[in-house]
Amino acid sequence: MVAATVSAKGALRWQGGHPWIFKSDVSQRPDAPAGVVRVTDARRQELGWALWSPMSEISLRLLDRDPGAVIDAAWWHERISRAITRRAPIAATANACRLIHGEGDGLPSLVCDRYDRWLVVQLLSAGLEHWRPTIVSILDEVAGPLGILARNDAAVREREGLPRLTELLAGEVPREVEVREDGVRYLAAPWTGQKTGAFLDQRENRARVAQVARGRALDCFSYHGSFALHLARRADHVTAVDTSADALERARSNAALNTGCPIDFVEADAFEYLRAAERAGTRFETIVVDPPAFAKNRAAIGNALRGYHEVNLRAMRLLAPGGLMFTASCSYHLTKPRFLEMLEGAASDSGRRIALRELSGQPLDHPEILSIPETGYLKGALLEAMD
Ligand code: SAH
């Protein structure tokens, strides 16, 4: 029997609801290639089954606490089907969403996003790779896609000793897929776009912003324009700012797919744009600030906080009296309390009276499990300039 023995500390992590056991807590490593292993504690007490990654710092990822469980195709079928069924309500308003959010769905290191009739997956651990044919065939059966693409180009695969590549696993997947989301249409780029082709995690926030948008609107860090397109439904004029010419080119094509007010696409550094707008005395009734993750790791948090503070403070200053601003952070390392603290600091330095109207977290299809901090990263706030 292939088994791993873990320390008391490792076992405690599982008891606390976290699926990972680190290398340093594996006292006896399984003599086996990557795959599924039985896990026991030092007293030979059976703790369940886990994905085993021989090269990774995260050696074990809990699949099932039941020592009597059988990890076979039927087991994967049940977990995958349950995750997909949870997303059913989204189909009423959008044809793209995350079907599997890894640890958030009890399927560690597996990501699967749906773009209309196509799926994009990420297999992010060596243990999971072992199950690739099973997973692909179940996804094919349960979701019935026209094609499945693996965006296995994520950097974390290196830590698992896995190659980084984008590869077609089944059928055909087009370069661009039209996403319909709460009345807006945009093209996602599954082969080359950021993440798996679009920022699906902001879907509910975009819908919320569309409800409250008005007047002159500004979308900072616009990418392919998804917030801008929603703003354009109610605003009089939208300015969308991003540094990426490629993203803006797609944003222009996306605007052509939709009706709404005119959108100006500006290729510029958002920090510089905001400073220049302040000097020029420009004001906006609605602003969106959705920057990339400034903190890629814990050590970078200091610089990242300065960046978030600066960009939020500048945006607050541009709000017309009564203006609304939606601001987000997708840095896992910027925790919810620190996000709020950062906004408090920016508001206080902005010289404006800023009200906190709403706080938001992750949408239905990106479940954040409270005992697994790594499943949560997105925070948002809707703010209002009181005068
Ligand atoms: N709001 C988008 C996602 C934004 S992702 C959506 O909902 O789809 C972050 C974007 O910020 C990327 O498109 C990246 O090109 C852009 N970016 C990064 N640094 C920037 C900067 N300093 N100024 C403007 N845009 C920047």
Coordinates of C-alpha atoms in Angstrom, one line a residue, residues 55 75 103 164 195 201 213 217 242 295 298 301 314 331 334 355:
M55 CA 8.8 17.6 -5.8
W75 CA -15.3 9.8 -7.1
E103 CA -9.6 23.9 -3.2
R164 CA 4.5 25.2 -18.6
K195 CA -5.8 34.2 -16.4
D201 CA -14.2 36.8 -11.0
A213 CA -23.1 54.2 -13.3
A217 CA -17.2 57.5 -16.1
D242 CA -4.8 50.6 -19.7
A295 CA 1.6 42.3 -4.2
R298 CA 4.3 38.7 1.0
I301 CA 3.2 44.1 0.4
R314 CA -6.0 60.0 -6.8
S331 CA -3.8 40.5 -4.2
L334 CA -3.5 42.1 0.9
A355 CA -18.6 57.0 2.5

